[in-house]
Amino acid sequence: MRLILQANTQKFATKDEAREWANENYDKILVRELEYLKNHAWRAEANIVRAVEGFLKFRKEMRPRSYRNDVWAIDIIMSFFIGDIGIKNFAKFHIYNQNLLAHLMDATTARNEPISYSSVGKCINTYNQFMKWLRANSYVSSHEVERLEIPEKPISEREREESWREGRYISPNEIKKMEMWLRQNNKGHIADAMILQHHFCLRIGELVTISPKTVNLLTNGNEKLKNQLKNEGETVYGWLVLTHQAEKPASLRDGVDFNKVSLKSRKLIGGERGTEFLPIRDKRVLEILKRLVKETFDRFDNLQGQSQPKTGQAYSDDLENYPLFHDIHYTQYNNELALAAFECQVRFTGSHSLRHSGITECYVKYLNEAISKKLGRHRSDKIHEIYLHMAAKTKKEEDDLYSISHLRDLLG
């Protein structure tokens, strides 16, 4: 990082002066590096020289009126490129992506401070813009470079504690209290939704799309998961089959073959695109689903009687896709649960905490972490760490409560 080293060795009265010096002299340093590469052709291939020339033009186009962090992002990217990779084959630059990420995480700015995670993101976004610019201006071909993905932010102990304290966990006993209050106050439909969301660890978008077609008591589903649960002493009574469909972003609706668009460019309705089999692990949940399906059939027939009735395949399709919770609105559902939690003196931060609580219960209950990860349907190592931490806290609290209760029993 020659630029940064030079910036740090100069004597400046303030950090702003150091930053200003680096900004003014960066192009000169870069031109000097470029001349060095040209004069030592045995150390640099022609496409590297073209890339550096391209970068000079790119940076000139990107230069903002005032000095900002995104310029430091460009500086760090190219300081690394010239200093550490400049003598290597640019056509194989993507091989060094991980080195670049590691370098960015440890890099220092002219202020001699560790680069922040947000700055790492800016660096990588700038790098991707630079690669795109090089391809567009024919400095490199499209297959010679790859996009860099922003690394996941490391999780700290503080974040784990905050996740725990935010009230994202509701114990099974607290859910029972809330359910009892809801049923006593003629809000059984809300109670049913709460039980299902907690049991299946559902997002609200997944909850409202459950229909008779979703409830499958015959299909084998995920045989591997079924066997894993069997080893944990669990019985699978059936499956909730969720199919996540991708929606077309507005920019892709016209003139683009949607099937050729990468999954990351698509807007997903919770979870990954495709079909997921969620096991019914509780007989009571099975009975609730059966009752809801029957009630949905009856309600649908009543609606058919009030309008022009459909027949044949059209009738079957509409019936199968009619939502079990057709009358639940997110705000109303959240407010009803918040009221129940308030009446039962339960800490509650939103309906999504039922999903967090359901996943945490899985981590507490099952020895095999792969089961919990599958049931929770999350793929992030960071989130995995948070749930492990929450489960450990939950287990400790339960053990402490058991110890106190056991001691009281012994003391009479």
Coordinates of C-alpha atoms in Angstrom, one line a residue:
M1 CA 0.0 0.0 0.0
R2 CA 2.6 2.6 -1.2
L3 CA 0.2 5.5 -1.3
I4 CA -1.0 5.0 2.3
L5 CA 2.6 4.4 3.5
Q6 CA 3.7 7.7 1.9
A7 CA 0.7 9.5 3.3
N8 CA 1.5 8.3 6.8
T9 CA 5.2 9.1 6.7
Q10 CA 4.5 12.8 5.7
K11 CA 4.3 15.3 8.5
F12 CA 0.9 16.9 8.6
A13 CA -0.7 19.2 11.1
T14 CA -4.2 17.5 10.8
K15 CA -5.7 14.3 9.4
D16 CA -7.6 16.4 6.8
E17 CA -4.3 17.7 5.5
A18 CA -3.0 14.1 5.1
R19 CA -6.2 13.2 3.3
E20 CA -5.9 16.2 1.0
W21 CA -2.3 15.4 0.2
A22 CA -3.2 11.8 -0.7
N23 CA -6.0 12.9 -2.9
E24 CA -3.9 15.4 -4.8
N25 CA -0.9 13.1 -5.3
Y26 CA -2.6 9.8 -5.9
D27 CA -2.8 10.3 -9.7
K28 CA 0.9 11.2 -9.8
I29 CA 1.8 8.1 -7.9
L30 CA -0.4 5.9 -10.0
V31 CA 1.1 7.3 -13.3
R32 CA 4.6 6.6 -11.8
E33 CA 3.5 3.1 -11.1
L34 CA 2.2 2.7 -14.6
E35 CA 5.5 4.0 -16.1
Y36 CA 7.3 1.5 -13.9
L37 CA 5.1 -1.4 -15.2
K38 CA 5.7 -0.3 -18.9
N39 CA 9.4 -0.1 -18.4
H40 CA 9.6 -3.5 -16.8
A41 CA 7.6 -5.5 -19.3
W42 CA 9.0 -8.7 -18.1
R43 CA 7.1 -8.2 -14.9
A44 CA 3.8 -7.1 -16.4
E45 CA 1.7 -8.3 -19.2
A46 CA 0.0 -5.9 -21.6
N47 CA -3.5 -6.4 -20.3
I48 CA -2.3 -5.2 -16.8
V49 CA -1.0 -2.0 -18.3
R50 CA -4.3 -1.5 -20.2
A51 CA -6.2 -2.1 -17.0
V52 CA -4.2 0.6 -15.1
E53 CA -4.6 3.0 -18.0
G54 CA -8.3 2.3 -17.9
F55 CA -8.3 2.9 -14.1
L56 CA -6.9 6.4 -14.6
K57 CA -9.7 7.3 -16.9
F58 CA -12.3 5.6 -14.6
R59 CA -11.1 7.4 -11.6
K60 CA -11.2 10.7 -13.4
E61 CA -14.8 10.1 -14.3
M62 CA -15.7 9.0 -10.8
R63 CA -13.9 11.7 -8.9
P64 CA -16.4 13.7 -6.8
R65 CA -16.2 17.4 -6.2
S66 CA -15.4 16.9 -2.5
Y67 CA -13.2 14.2 -1.0
R68 CA -15.4 11.4 0.2
N69 CA -15.1 7.8 1.5
D70 CA -15.9 6.3 -1.9
V71 CA -12.6 7.8 -3.3
W72 CA -10.7 6.1 -0.5
A73 CA -12.4 2.9 -1.7
I74 CA -11.0 3.4 -5.1
D75 CA -7.5 4.3 -3.7
I76 CA -7.4 1.1 -1.6
I77 CA -8.6 -1.1 -4.4
M78 CA -6.0 0.1 -6.8
S79 CA -3.2 0.4 -4.3
F80 CA -3.7 -3.3 -3.6
F81 CA -4.0 -4.0 -7.3
I82 CA -0.8 -2.3 -8.3
G83 CA 1.3 -3.2 -5.2
D84 CA 0.3 -6.8 -4.8
I85 CA -1.2 -8.1 -8.0
G86 CA 0.2 -5.8 -10.6
I87 CA 3.0 -8.3 -11.6
K88 CA 0.5 -11.2 -12.0
N89 CA -1.8 -12.1 -14.9
F90 CA -4.8 -9.7 -14.8
A91 CA -6.8 -12.3 -16.7
K92 CA -6.7 -14.5 -13.6
F93 CA -7.4 -11.6 -11.2
H94 CA -10.5 -13.3 -9.8
I95 CA -8.3 -16.0 -8.3
Y96 CA -7.0 -13.4 -5.9
N97 CA -10.5 -12.2 -4.8
Q98 CA -10.2 -13.8 -1.3
N99 CA -6.8 -12.2 -0.8
L100 CA -8.4 -8.8 -1.7
L101 CA -11.1 -9.3 0.9
A102 CA -8.6 -10.3 3.6
H103 CA -6.5 -7.3 2.6
L104 CA -9.5 -4.9 2.8
M105 CA -10.5 -6.1 6.2
D106 CA -6.9 -5.4 7.5
A107 CA -6.3 -2.2 5.5
T108 CA -5.7 1.2 7.0
T109 CA -6.7 4.6 5.7
A110 CA -4.4 7.7 5.7
R111 CA -5.9 8.5 9.1
N112 CA -4.2 5.3 10.3
E113 CA -7.4 3.8 11.5
P114 CA -8.8 0.3 10.8
I115 CA -11.1 0.4 7.8
S116 CA -14.7 0.1 8.8
Y117 CA -17.1 -2.7 7.5
S118 CA -19.1 -0.1 5.6
S119 CA -15.9 1.0 3.9
V120 CA -15.1 -2.5 2.9
G121 CA -18.5 -2.7 1.3
K122 CA -17.8 0.6 -0.6
C123 CA -14.4 -0.8 -1.7
I124 CA -16.0 -3.9 -3.1
N125 CA -18.8 -2.0 -4.8
T126 CA -16.3 0.3 -6.4
Y127 CA -14.2 -2.7 -7.5
N128 CA -17.3 -4.2 -9.2
Q129 CA -18.0 -0.8 -10.9
F130 CA -14.4 -0.8 -12.1
M131 CA -14.6 -4.3 -13.5
K132 CA -17.9 -3.4 -15.3
W133 CA -16.3 -0.2 -16.7
L134 CA -13.3 -2.3 -18.0
R135 CA -15.6 -4.8 -19.7
A136 CA -17.7 -2.0 -21.2
N137 CA -14.6 -0.2 -22.6
S138 CA -13.1 -3.5 -23.9
Y139 CA -10.1 -3.5 -21.6
V140 CA -11.0 -7.0 -20.6
S141 CA -13.5 -9.6 -21.8
S142 CA -16.5 -10.6 -19.7
H143 CA -15.1 -14.0 -18.7
E144 CA -11.8 -12.6 -17.3
V145 CA -13.3 -11.1 -14.2
E146 CA -15.9 -12.0 -11.6
R147 CA -18.0 -10.0 -9.2
L148 CA -16.9 -9.8 -5.6
E149 CA -19.6 -10.3 -2.9
I150 CA -19.5 -8.2 0.2
P151 CA -18.5 -10.5 3.1
E152 CA -20.9 -11.0 6.0
K153 CA -20.3 -8.7 8.9
P154 CA -18.6 -10.5 11.8
I155 CA -20.9 -10.8 14.8
S156 CA -19.8 -9.5 18.1
E157 CA -20.7 -10.6 21.6
R158 CA -22.5 -7.4 22.1
E159 CA -24.8 -8.1 19.1
R160 CA -25.5 -11.5 20.5
E161 CA -26.6 -10.0 23.8
E162 CA -28.6 -7.3 22.1
S163 CA -30.5 -10.0 20.0
W164 CA -31.3 -11.7 23.3
R165 CA -32.4 -8.6 25.1
E166 CA -34.6 -7.3 22.3
G167 CA -37.3 -9.8 23.3
R168 CA -37.0 -12.0 20.3
Y169 CA -37.7 -15.1 22.4
I170 CA -41.1 -16.0 23.8
S171 CA -41.1 -19.2 25.8
P172 CA -43.7 -22.0 25.2
N173 CA -45.4 -21.3 28.5
E174 CA -45.8 -17.6 27.5
I175 CA -47.3 -18.7 24.1
K176 CA -49.7 -20.9 26.0
K177 CA -50.8 -17.9 28.1
M178 CA -51.3 -15.8 25.1
E179 CA -53.2 -18.5 23.3
M180 CA -55.6 -19.0 26.2
W181 CA -56.2 -15.3 26.5
L182 CA -56.9 -15.0 22.7
R183 CA -59.4 -18.0 22.7
Q184 CA -61.2 -16.6 25.8
N185 CA -61.6 -13.3 24.0
N186 CA -63.1 -14.9 20.8
K187 CA -59.8 -14.5 18.8
G188 CA -59.2 -18.2 18.1
H189 CA -58.2 -17.5 14.5
I190 CA -55.4 -15.3 15.7
A191 CA -54.4 -18.0 18.2
D192 CA -54.3 -20.6 15.4
A193 CA -52.1 -18.4 13.3
M194 CA -49.8 -17.8 16.3
I195 CA -49.4 -21.5 17.0
L196 CA -48.6 -22.4 13.3
Q197 CA -46.2 -19.5 12.9
H198 CA -44.3 -20.6 16.0
H199 CA -44.3 -24.3 15.2
F200 CA -43.2 -24.0 11.6
C201 CA -41.0 -20.9 12.2
L202 CA -42.8 -19.0 9.5
R203 CA -42.3 -15.5 8.2
I204 CA -45.6 -13.5 8.1
G205 CA -45.5 -13.7 4.2
E206 CA -45.4 -17.5 4.4
L207 CA -48.1 -17.7 7.0
V208 CA -50.7 -15.8 4.9
T209 CA -50.1 -18.0 1.9
I210 CA -51.0 -21.3 3.6
S211 CA -53.9 -22.9 1.8
P212 CA -55.5 -26.4 1.6
K213 CA -53.0 -27.2 -1.2
T214 CA -50.2 -26.4 1.2
V215 CA -51.2 -29.0 3.8
N216 CA -50.0 -32.4 2.6
L217 CA -50.6 -35.4 4.8
L218 CA -49.8 -38.1 2.2
T219 CA -46.5 -37.1 0.5
N220 CA -43.3 -38.4 1.9
G221 CA -41.8 -35.0 1.7
N222 CA -38.2 -34.7 2.9
E223 CA -37.2 -38.3 3.8
K224 CA -33.8 -37.3 5.0
L225 CA -35.2 -34.7 7.5
K226 CA -37.9 -37.2 8.6
N227 CA -35.2 -39.8 9.5
Q228 CA -33.1 -37.1 11.3
L229 CA -36.2 -36.2 13.4
K230 CA -36.9 -39.9 14.0
N231 CA -33.4 -40.2 15.5
E232 CA -34.3 -37.3 17.8
G233 CA -37.4 -39.2 19.0
E234 CA -39.8 -37.1 16.9
T235 CA -42.8 -38.3 14.9
V236 CA -43.7 -36.6 11.6
Y237 CA -47.5 -36.5 11.1
G238 CA -47.4 -34.7 7.7
W239 CA -45.9 -31.8 5.8
L240 CA -46.6 -28.2 5.2
V241 CA -45.4 -27.6 1.6
L242 CA -44.3 -24.0 0.9
T243 CA -43.5 -22.9 -2.7
H244 CA -41.7 -19.6 -2.9
Q245 CA -42.4 -17.9 -6.2
A246 CA -40.2 -15.1 -7.5
E247 CA -41.8 -11.8 -8.5
K248 CA -40.5 -9.8 -11.4
P249 CA -38.9 -6.5 -10.5
A250 CA -40.4 -3.6 -12.4
S251 CA -37.2 -3.1 -14.4
L252 CA -37.4 -6.7 -15.7
R253 CA -41.1 -6.9 -16.7
D254 CA -40.6 -5.9 -20.3
G255 CA -38.1 -7.1 -22.8
V256 CA -36.2 -9.5 -20.5
D257 CA -36.3 -13.3 -20.3
F258 CA -37.0 -13.6 -16.5
N259 CA -35.8 -17.2 -16.5
K260 CA -32.3 -16.1 -17.4
V261 CA -32.1 -13.5 -14.6
S262 CA -29.9 -14.7 -11.6
L263 CA -31.7 -15.6 -8.4
K264 CA -30.0 -12.7 -6.6
S265 CA -31.6 -10.3 -9.0
R266 CA -35.1 -11.5 -8.2
K267 CA -37.4 -10.3 -5.5
L268 CA -38.3 -13.4 -3.4
I269 CA -41.3 -13.7 -1.1
G270 CA -39.4 -14.9 2.0
G271 CA -36.8 -17.7 1.7
E272 CA -35.2 -19.2 -1.4
R273 CA -37.1 -19.9 -4.6
G274 CA -38.4 -23.4 -4.8
T275 CA -40.4 -25.9 -2.7
E276 CA -39.7 -26.6 1.0
F277 CA -41.2 -29.4 3.1
L278 CA -41.9 -28.4 6.8
P279 CA -42.6 -31.3 9.0
I280 CA -45.7 -31.4 11.3
R281 CA -44.1 -32.4 14.6
D282 CA -47.0 -32.0 16.9
K283 CA -50.3 -33.9 16.8
R284 CA -52.2 -30.8 18.1
V285 CA -50.8 -28.7 15.2
L286 CA -52.0 -31.5 12.9
E287 CA -55.6 -31.2 14.3
I288 CA -55.5 -27.4 14.0
L289 CA -54.5 -27.7 10.3
K290 CA -57.3 -30.2 9.6
R291 CA -59.9 -28.0 11.3
L292 CA -58.7 -24.9 9.4
V293 CA -58.8 -26.8 6.1
K294 CA -62.4 -27.9 6.8
E295 CA -63.4 -24.4 7.8
T296 CA -61.8 -23.0 4.6
F297 CA -63.8 -25.5 2.5
D298 CA -67.1 -24.5 4.2
R299 CA -66.3 -20.8 3.8
F300 CA -65.4 -21.2 0.2
D301 CA -68.6 -23.1 -0.6
N302 CA -70.6 -20.3 1.1
L303 CA -68.9 -17.7 -1.1
Q304 CA -69.6 -19.7 -4.2
G305 CA -73.3 -19.8 -3.3
Q306 CA -73.4 -16.0 -3.1
S307 CA -71.8 -15.5 -6.6
Q308 CA -71.6 -17.1 -10.0
P309 CA -70.5 -20.6 -9.1
K310 CA -67.4 -22.1 -10.8
T311 CA -67.2 -25.7 -11.8
G312 CA -64.7 -28.3 -12.8
Q313 CA -61.0 -27.5 -12.7
A314 CA -61.5 -23.8 -12.1
Y315 CA -63.4 -24.6 -8.9
S316 CA -60.7 -27.1 -7.7
D317 CA -57.9 -24.6 -8.4
D318 CA -59.6 -21.8 -6.5
L319 CA -60.5 -24.0 -3.6
E320 CA -57.0 -25.4 -3.2
N321 CA -55.4 -22.0 -3.3
Y322 CA -57.8 -20.2 -1.0
P323 CA -55.8 -19.0 2.0
L324 CA -56.5 -20.4 5.4
F325 CA -55.9 -17.0 6.9
H326 CA -57.5 -14.9 4.2
D327 CA -58.8 -12.3 6.7
I328 CA -55.5 -11.7 8.6
H329 CA -53.8 -8.4 7.9
Y330 CA -50.2 -7.9 9.1
T331 CA -50.9 -4.8 11.2
Q332 CA -54.1 -6.2 12.7
Y333 CA -52.3 -9.5 13.5
N334 CA -49.4 -7.7 15.1
N335 CA -51.7 -5.5 17.2
E336 CA -53.8 -8.5 18.4
L337 CA -50.7 -10.4 19.5
A338 CA -49.2 -7.2 21.1
L339 CA -52.5 -6.8 23.1
A340 CA -52.5 -10.5 24.2
A341 CA -48.8 -10.2 25.2
F342 CA -49.6 -7.0 27.2
E343 CA -52.5 -8.7 29.0
C344 CA -50.4 -11.7 29.8
Q345 CA -47.3 -9.6 30.8
V346 CA -45.2 -11.1 28.1
R347 CA -42.4 -9.1 26.4
F348 CA -43.3 -8.9 22.7
T349 CA -41.5 -7.0 19.8
G350 CA -43.6 -8.2 16.9
S351 CA -45.0 -11.3 15.2
H352 CA -41.6 -12.1 13.7
S353 CA -40.4 -12.9 17.2
L354 CA -42.6 -16.1 17.0
R355 CA -40.3 -17.3 14.2
H356 CA -37.2 -16.5 16.2
S357 CA -38.7 -18.3 19.2
G358 CA -39.6 -21.3 17.2
I359 CA -36.1 -21.6 15.8
T360 CA -34.6 -21.1 19.2
E361 CA -36.7 -23.9 20.6
C362 CA -35.4 -26.2 17.8
Y363 CA -31.8 -25.4 18.8
V364 CA -32.6 -26.1 22.4
K365 CA -34.5 -29.3 21.7
Y366 CA -32.4 -31.0 19.0
L367 CA -28.8 -32.2 19.3
N368 CA -28.4 -32.2 15.5
E369 CA -27.9 -28.6 14.5
A370 CA -28.6 -29.4 10.9
I371 CA -32.2 -30.1 11.8
S372 CA -32.6 -26.7 13.4
K373 CA -31.0 -25.0 10.5
K374 CA -33.3 -26.8 8.1
L375 CA -36.5 -26.0 10.1
G376 CA -35.4 -22.4 10.5
R377 CA -34.6 -22.1 6.8
H378 CA -31.7 -19.7 7.3
R379 CA -28.4 -20.0 5.6
S380 CA -26.3 -17.3 7.3
D381 CA -23.5 -18.3 9.6
K382 CA -24.0 -15.1 11.5
I383 CA -27.7 -15.9 12.2
H384 CA -26.7 -19.4 13.1
E385 CA -24.4 -18.0 15.8
I386 CA -27.2 -15.8 17.2
Y387 CA -29.6 -18.7 17.5
L388 CA -26.9 -20.9 19.2
H389 CA -26.3 -18.0 21.6
M390 CA -30.1 -17.6 22.3
A391 CA -30.5 -21.3 22.7
A392 CA -27.7 -21.4 25.3
K393 CA -29.2 -18.5 27.2
T394 CA -32.6 -20.2 27.1
K395 CA -31.2 -23.5 28.3
K396 CA -29.4 -21.8 31.1
E397 CA -32.5 -19.9 32.3
E398 CA -34.6 -23.1 32.2
D399 CA -31.9 -25.0 34.1
D400 CA -31.8 -22.2 36.7
L401 CA -35.6 -22.3 37.1
Y402 CA -35.5 -26.1 37.4
S403 CA -32.9 -25.8 40.1
I404 CA -34.9 -23.3 42.1
S405 CA -38.1 -25.4 41.7
H406 CA -36.3 -28.6 42.7
L407 CA -34.8 -26.9 45.7
R408 CA -38.2 -25.7 46.8
D409 CA -39.6 -29.2 46.5
L410 CA -36.7 -30.5 48.7
L411 CA -37.3 -27.9 51.3
G412 CA -41.1 -28.6 51.3

